[in-house]
Amino acid sequence: MRRYETTVIVHPSISQEERQAFFDKVTELISGGNGLLIRFEEWGQRRLAYEIRKETRGYYGFFEFSGDGSLVKELERNIRLDDRSLKYMTICTDPDVDKEAILAEIEAARSEAAKAEAAKAEAEEQEDVPPAVAPVQMDAEAAPGASDTIESSEKEATPDDSI
């Protein structure tokens, strides 16, 4: 079993439903061909480096999977025949892969994603609660105008020498 990465550029003018149907078709081809889908990412619409079929933009999808050569051949044949795709590229990233190691890697990625999701939810929950405000206590010396009153009362108590 080998590990592959396939990047597909889909026509930018198709609807979200058609694009999702195309990506689902590719995912089903991988699963149906005794392959194992490791990761799928939608990279979104981007500007192309050069025109492809008179298009300057394309919608990118990325598949990381494991399988054998016949799976890749069938996958590329189906992508090539589909009018929704502009271009694709498949590369072999690892020529010898153990299926159990891949399953363990997928499970570790899922648990890490679950932890990240829980941390994000906790952070959002903490943002919603306003911070507690401690009451401010002022002593008599720090109170505004307190020193003025003490000085003015002392001046009134002292006798005036000018009389």
Coordinates of N, CA and C in Angstrom, one line a residue, residues 23-112:
F23 N -16.6 16.3 -5.1 CA -15.7 15.9 -4.0 C -16.2 14.6 -3.4
D24 N -17.5 14.5 -3.2 CA -18.1 13.2 -2.7 C -17.8 12.1 -3.6
K25 N -17.9 12.3 -4.9 CA -17.6 11.3 -5.9 C -16.1 10.8 -5.8
V26 N -15.2 11.7 -5.7 CA -13.8 11.3 -5.5 C -13.6 10.6 -4.2
T27 N -14.2 11.0 -3.1 CA -14.1 10.3 -1.8 C -14.6 8.9 -1.9
E28 N -15.8 8.7 -2.6 CA -16.4 7.4 -2.8 C -15.5 6.5 -3.7
L29 N -14.8 7.1 -4.7 CA -13.9 6.3 -5.5 C -12.7 5.8 -4.7
I30 N -12.2 6.6 -3.8 CA -11.1 6.2 -2.9 C -11.6 5.1 -2.0
S31 N -12.7 5.2 -1.4 CA -13.2 4.2 -0.4 C -13.6 2.9 -1.2
G32 N -14.2 3.1 -2.3 CA -14.7 1.9 -3.1 C -13.5 1.1 -3.7
G33 N -12.4 1.7 -3.9 CA -11.2 1.1 -4.5 C -10.3 0.5 -3.5
N34 N -10.8 0.1 -2.3 CA -10.0 -0.4 -1.2 C -8.9 0.6 -0.8
G35 N -9.2 1.9 -0.9 CA -8.3 2.9 -0.4 C -8.7 3.4 0.9
L36 N -7.9 4.2 1.5 CA -8.2 4.8 2.8 C -7.9 6.3 2.8
L37 N -9.0 7.1 2.9 CA -8.9 8.5 2.9 C -8.3 9.0 4.2
I38 N -7.2 9.6 4.1 CA -6.6 10.1 5.4 C -7.0 11.5 5.7
R39 N -7.1 12.4 4.7 CA -7.4 13.8 4.9 C -8.0 14.4 3.6
F40 N -9.0 15.3 3.8 CA -9.5 16.0 2.7 C -9.7 17.5 3.1
E41 N -9.2 18.4 2.3 CA -9.3 19.8 2.6 C -9.8 20.6 1.4
E42 N -10.6 21.5 1.6 CA -11.0 22.5 0.5 C -10.2 23.7 0.7
W43 N -9.4 24.0 -0.2 CA -8.5 25.2 -0.1 C -9.2 26.5 -0.6
G44 N -10.3 26.3 -1.3 CA -11.1 27.5 -1.7 C -10.7 28.0 -3.1
Q45 N -11.3 29.1 -3.5 CA -11.1 29.6 -4.8 C -9.8 30.5 -4.8
R46 N -8.9 30.3 -5.8 CA -7.7 31.0 -5.9 C -7.4 31.4 -7.4
R47 N -6.5 32.3 -7.5 CA -6.1 32.7 -8.8 C -5.1 31.7 -9.4
L48 N -5.2 31.3 -10.6 CA -4.3 30.4 -11.2 C -3.0 31.1 -11.7
A49 N -2.0 30.3 -11.8 CA -0.7 30.9 -12.3 C -0.8 31.2 -13.8
Y50 N -1.6 30.4 -14.5 CA -1.7 30.5 -15.9 C -3.2 30.1 -16.3
E51 N -3.6 30.5 -17.4 CA -5.0 30.2 -17.8 C -5.1 28.7 -18.1
I52 N -6.2 28.1 -17.7 CA -6.5 26.7 -18.0 C -8.0 26.7 -18.5
R53 N -8.1 26.3 -19.8 CA -9.4 26.4 -20.5 C -10.1 27.7 -20.4
K54 N -9.3 28.8 -20.6 CA -9.7 30.2 -20.5 C -10.2 30.6 -19.2
E55 N -9.8 29.9 -18.1 CA -10.2 30.3 -16.8 C -8.9 30.8 -16.1
T56 N -9.1 31.9 -15.3 CA -8.0 32.5 -14.5 C -8.1 32.2 -13.1
R57 N -9.2 31.6 -12.6 CA -9.4 31.2 -11.2 C -9.9 29.8 -11.2
G58 N -9.7 29.2 -10.0 CA -10.1 27.8 -9.9 C -10.3 27.5 -8.4
Y59 N -11.1 26.5 -8.1 CA -11.4 26.0 -6.7 C -10.6 24.8 -6.5
Y60 N -9.8 24.8 -5.4 CA -8.9 23.8 -5.1 C -9.4 22.8 -4.1
G61 N -9.1 21.5 -4.3 CA -9.4 20.5 -3.3 C -8.2 19.6 -3.1
F62 N -8.0 19.1 -1.9 CA -6.8 18.3 -1.6 C -7.2 17.0 -1.0
F63 N -6.7 15.9 -1.5 CA -7.0 14.6 -1.0 C -5.7 13.9 -0.6
E64 N -5.6 13.4 0.6 CA -4.5 12.6 1.0 C -5.0 11.2 1.3
F65 N -4.5 10.2 0.7 CA -5.1 8.8 0.8 C -4.0 7.8 0.6
S66 N -4.4 6.6 0.9 CA -3.5 5.4 0.7 C -4.2 4.4 -0.1
G67 N -3.5 3.7 -1.0 CA -4.1 2.7 -1.8 C -3.0 2.1 -2.7
D68 N -3.4 1.5 -3.8 CA -2.5 0.9 -4.7 C -2.6 1.6 -6.1
G69 N -1.7 1.2 -7.0 CA -1.6 1.9 -8.3 C -2.9 1.8 -9.1
S70 N -3.7 0.7 -9.0 CA -4.9 0.6 -9.8 C -6.0 1.7 -9.3
L71 N -5.9 2.0 -8.0 CA -6.8 3.0 -7.4 C -6.5 4.3 -8.0
V72 N -5.2 4.7 -8.0 CA -4.8 6.0 -8.6 C -5.2 6.1 -10.1
K73 N -5.0 5.0 -10.8 CA -5.3 5.0 -12.2 C -6.8 5.2 -12.4
E74 N -7.7 4.6 -11.7 CA -9.1 4.7 -11.8 C -9.6 6.1 -11.3
L75 N -9.0 6.6 -10.3 CA -9.3 7.9 -9.8 C -8.9 9.0 -10.8
E76 N -7.8 8.9 -11.4 CA -7.4 9.9 -12.4 C -8.2 9.8 -13.6
R77 N -8.6 8.6 -14.0 CA -9.5 8.4 -15.2 C -10.8 9.1 -15.0
N78 N -11.4 9.0 -13.8 CA -12.7 9.6 -13.5 C -12.6 11.1 -13.4
I79 N -11.5 11.6 -12.8 CA -11.3 13.1 -12.7 C -11.1 13.7 -14.1
R80 N -10.4 13.0 -15.0 CA -10.1 13.5 -16.3 C -11.4 13.5 -17.1
L81 N -12.3 12.5 -17.0 CA -13.5 12.5 -17.7 C -14.6 13.5 -17.2
D82 N -14.5 13.9 -16.0 CA -15.5 14.8 -15.4 C -15.2 16.3 -15.9
D83 N -16.2 16.9 -16.5 CA -16.1 18.3 -17.0 C -15.9 19.3 -15.9
R84 N -16.3 19.0 -14.7 CA -16.2 20.0 -13.6 C -14.7 20.2 -13.2
S85 N -13.8 19.3 -13.5 CA -12.4 19.5 -13.1 C -11.6 20.2 -14.2
L86 N -10.7 21.1 -13.9 CA -9.9 21.8 -14.8 C -8.5 21.0 -14.9
K87 N -8.0 20.7 -13.7 CA -6.7 20.0 -13.7 C -6.5 19.3 -12.4
Y88 N -5.6 18.3 -12.4 CA -5.4 17.5 -11.3 C -3.9 17.1 -11.3
M89 N -3.4 16.7 -10.1 CA -2.1 16.2 -10.0 C -2.0 15.2 -8.8
T90 N -1.5 14.0 -9.0 CA -1.3 13.0 -8.0 C 0.2 12.7 -7.8
I91 N 0.6 12.7 -6.6 CA 2.0 12.4 -6.3 C 2.0 11.3 -5.2
C92 N 3.0 10.4 -5.3 CA 3.3 9.4 -4.3 C 4.2 10.0 -3.2
T93 N 3.7 10.0 -2.0 CA 4.5 10.6 -0.9 C 5.3 9.6 -0.1
D94 N 4.8 8.3 -0.1 CA 5.4 7.2 0.6 C 5.2 5.9 -0.1
P95 N 6.2 5.2 -0.6 CA 6.0 4.0 -1.4 C 5.6 2.8 -0.5
D96 N 5.9 2.8 0.8 CA 5.5 1.6 1.6 C 4.9 2.1 2.9
V97 N 3.6 1.8 3.1 CA 2.9 2.3 4.2 C 2.2 1.2 4.9
D98 N 2.1 1.2 6.2 CA 1.4 0.2 6.9 C 0.0 0.7 7.2
K99 N -1.0 -0.1 7.0 CA -2.4 0.3 7.1 C -2.7 0.6 8.6
E100 N -2.2 -0.1 9.5 CA -2.5 0.1 11.0 C -1.9 1.4 11.4
A101 N -0.7 1.7 10.9 CA 0.0 3.0 11.2 C -0.9 4.2 10.8
I102 N -1.4 4.0 9.6 CA -2.3 5.1 9.0 C -3.5 5.3 9.9
L103 N -4.2 4.2 10.3 CA -5.4 4.2 11.1 C -5.0 4.9 12.4
A104 N -3.9 4.6 13.0 CA -3.5 5.2 14.3 C -3.2 6.7 14.1
E105 N -2.7 7.1 13.0 CA -2.4 8.5 12.7 C -3.7 9.2 12.5
I106 N -4.7 8.6 11.8 CA -6.0 9.2 11.7 C -6.7 9.4 13.0
E107 N -6.6 8.4 13.9 CA -7.3 8.5 15.2 C -6.6 9.6 16.1
A108 N -5.3 9.7 16.0 CA -4.5 10.7 16.7 C -4.9 12.1 16.2
A109 N -5.1 12.2 14.9 CA -5.5 13.5 14.4 C -6.9 13.9 14.8
R110 N -7.8 12.9 14.9 CA -9.2 13.2 15.3 C -9.2 13.6 16.8
S111 N -8.4 12.9 17.6 CA -8.4 13.2 19.1 C -7.8 14.6 19.3
E112 N -6.8 15.0 18.5 CA -6.2 16.3 18.6 C -7.2 17.4 18.2

